[in-house]
Short mmCIF file of C-alpha atoms in Angstrom, two decimals:
data_model
loop_
_atom_site.label_atom_id
_atom_site.label_comp_id
_atom_site.label_asym_id
_atom_site.label_seq_id
_atom_site.Cartn_x
_atom_site.Cartn_y
_atom_site.Cartn_z
CA UNK A 18 205.79 -55.43 231.62
CA UNK A 19 208.88 -56.08 233.76
CA UNK A 20 210.78 -57.30 230.71
CA UNK A 21 209.93 -54.07 228.86
CA UNK A 22 211.13 -51.90 231.76
CA UNK A 23 214.33 -53.91 232.05
CA UNK A 24 214.94 -53.71 228.31
CA UNK A 25 214.64 -49.91 228.51
CA UNK A 26 217.05 -49.76 231.46
CA UNK A 27 219.54 -52.04 229.70
CA UNK A 28 219.43 -50.09 226.43
CA UNK A 29 219.88 -46.82 228.33
CA UNK A 30 223.19 -48.18 229.64
CA UNK A 31 224.53 -48.83 226.13
CA UNK A 32 223.23 -52.38 225.66
CA UNK A 33 221.44 -53.03 222.37
CA UNK A 34 218.74 -55.63 221.84
CA UNK A 35 219.85 -58.30 219.34
CA UNK A 36 218.03 -61.32 217.99
CA UNK A 37 218.25 -64.47 220.09
CA UNK A 38 220.59 -67.03 218.52
CA UNK A 39 219.56 -70.21 220.37
CA UNK A 40 216.14 -71.93 220.51
CA UNK A 41 215.77 -71.59 224.32
CA UNK A 42 216.98 -67.98 224.40
CA UNK A 43 214.30 -65.39 225.13
CA UNK A 44 216.47 -62.25 225.23
CA UNK A 45 219.91 -61.20 224.02
CA UNK A 46 221.77 -57.91 224.35
CA UNK A 47 225.14 -56.72 223.06
CA UNK A 48 227.35 -53.79 224.02
CA UNK A 49 230.38 -52.33 222.29
CA UNK A 50 233.03 -51.72 224.92
CA UNK A 51 235.45 -48.78 224.90
CA UNK A 52 238.29 -51.03 223.72
CA UNK A 53 236.41 -52.01 220.54
CA UNK A 54 235.34 -55.41 221.85
CA UNK A 55 231.79 -56.64 222.41
CA UNK A 56 230.11 -58.06 225.50
CA UNK A 57 226.81 -59.97 225.44
CA UNK A 58 223.98 -60.86 227.81
CA UNK A 59 221.95 -63.96 227.02
CA UNK A 60 218.83 -65.09 228.88
CA UNK A 61 217.38 -68.52 228.29
CA UNK A 62 215.01 -71.03 229.80
CA UNK A 63 214.49 -74.68 229.01
CA UNK A 64 211.66 -76.94 230.13
CA UNK A 65 213.43 -79.86 231.78
CA UNK A 66 214.13 -81.66 235.02
CA UNK A 67 217.71 -80.33 234.85
CA UNK A 68 219.61 -79.71 238.06
CA UNK A 69 221.55 -76.41 238.12
CA UNK A 70 224.36 -78.06 240.14
CA UNK A 71 224.78 -80.80 237.55
CA UNK A 72 224.61 -78.33 234.64
CA UNK A 73 227.19 -76.04 236.31
CA UNK A 74 229.51 -78.97 237.08
CA UNK A 75 229.30 -80.34 233.54
CA UNK A 76 229.95 -76.86 232.12
CA UNK A 77 232.88 -76.33 234.49
CA UNK A 78 234.38 -79.73 233.62
CA UNK A 79 234.16 -79.00 229.88
CA UNK A 80 235.70 -75.54 230.29
CA UNK A 81 238.50 -76.82 232.53
CA UNK A 82 239.58 -79.15 229.72
CA UNK A 83 240.63 -76.04 227.76
CA UNK A 84 244.23 -74.89 228.32
CA UNK A 85 244.57 -71.81 230.54
CA UNK A 86 240.94 -71.72 231.68
CA UNK A 87 240.05 -71.26 235.35
CA UNK A 88 236.54 -71.76 236.74
CA UNK A 89 234.99 -70.60 239.99
CA UNK A 90 231.65 -72.17 240.93
CA UNK A 91 229.47 -71.53 243.96
CA UNK A 92 225.98 -72.01 245.37
CA UNK A 93 223.92 -68.80 245.27
CA UNK A 94 220.37 -67.55 245.58
CA UNK A 95 219.07 -66.22 242.26
CA UNK A 96 215.55 -64.89 241.82
CA UNK A 97 214.68 -66.31 245.25
CA UNK A 98 215.70 -69.77 244.09
CA UNK A 99 218.67 -71.96 244.96
CA UNK A 100 221.10 -71.78 242.07
CA UNK A 101 224.66 -71.85 240.80
CA UNK A 102 227.07 -69.09 239.84
CA UNK A 103 229.95 -69.94 237.53
CA UNK A 104 232.72 -67.63 236.30
CA UNK A 105 235.14 -68.94 233.66
CA UNK A 106 238.22 -66.89 232.79
CA UNK A 107 240.98 -67.56 230.28
CA UNK A 108 238.62 -68.35 227.41
CA UNK A 109 238.73 -64.92 225.76
CA UNK A 110 241.07 -64.36 222.87
CA UNK A 111 241.75 -61.00 221.26
CA UNK A 112 242.73 -62.86 218.09
CA UNK A 113 239.32 -64.59 218.00
CA UNK A 114 236.68 -62.14 219.23
CA UNK A 115 234.03 -64.87 219.27
CA UNK A 116 235.85 -66.39 222.28
CA UNK A 117 234.70 -64.75 225.51
CA UNK A 118 234.98 -65.34 229.23
CA UNK A 119 231.64 -66.11 230.87
CA UNK A 120 229.75 -65.26 234.03
CA UNK A 121 226.72 -67.56 234.40
CA UNK A 122 223.79 -67.87 236.81
CA UNK A 123 221.66 -71.05 236.66
CA UNK A 124 218.50 -71.83 238.64
CA UNK A 125 215.20 -73.73 238.37
CA UNK A 126 211.71 -72.33 238.62
CA UNK A 127 208.40 -74.05 237.82
CA UNK A 128 209.89 -76.83 235.71
CA UNK A 129 212.33 -74.62 233.79
CA UNK A 130 216.09 -74.28 233.98
CA UNK A 131 216.98 -70.59 233.63
CA UNK A 132 220.43 -69.57 232.45
CA UNK A 133 221.66 -65.98 232.53
CA UNK A 134 224.99 -65.59 230.72
CA UNK A 135 227.25 -62.52 230.55
CA UNK A 136 230.08 -63.08 228.07
CA UNK A 137 233.00 -60.66 227.90
CA UNK A 138 236.57 -60.29 226.67
CA UNK A 139 238.02 -58.31 229.56
CA UNK A 140 240.14 -60.18 232.13
CA UNK A 141 237.41 -59.92 234.82
CA UNK A 142 233.61 -59.55 234.69
CA UNK A 143 232.09 -56.11 235.17
CA UNK A 144 230.38 -56.35 238.57
CA UNK A 145 227.69 -53.85 237.51
CA UNK A 146 226.68 -56.16 234.66
CA UNK A 147 226.70 -59.15 236.99
CA UNK A 148 224.30 -57.30 239.31
CA UNK A 149 222.02 -56.48 236.35
CA UNK A 150 221.73 -60.17 235.45
CA UNK A 151 219.82 -60.74 238.67
CA UNK A 152 217.29 -58.08 237.56
CA UNK A 153 215.99 -60.43 234.85
CA UNK A 154 214.13 -62.70 237.24
CA UNK A 155 211.01 -64.24 235.69
CA UNK A 156 207.62 -63.36 237.17
CA UNK A 157 206.66 -65.69 239.98
#
């Protein structure tokens, strides 16, 4: 029920539901921005003993190996769980619209690693979208 309400709220703000593209993904949304570019929201969960800190560090290390990429990582509370927040900038390329900057929240709940990803081509994340990501918390 919560997922349905959130999907309605997201689509009312211009986000369109699109088919998940990864096996662990349970929801995906896309939005055409005013500049002709596209932003995406991806929600996934994977059954594992994964540690969000380790996953965020490994992701940050891989991204930092790319020229011009900067990464900010911090401990946060997400969905009442201890988690990680990672923002990577400098990935996006207007020449290659598949390349996007990312804003990621990672946390564990009941044996699953949840990953909420907002990918965008603007120089900075939209803080309103970042706040919406936290609205996708799974039922306790």
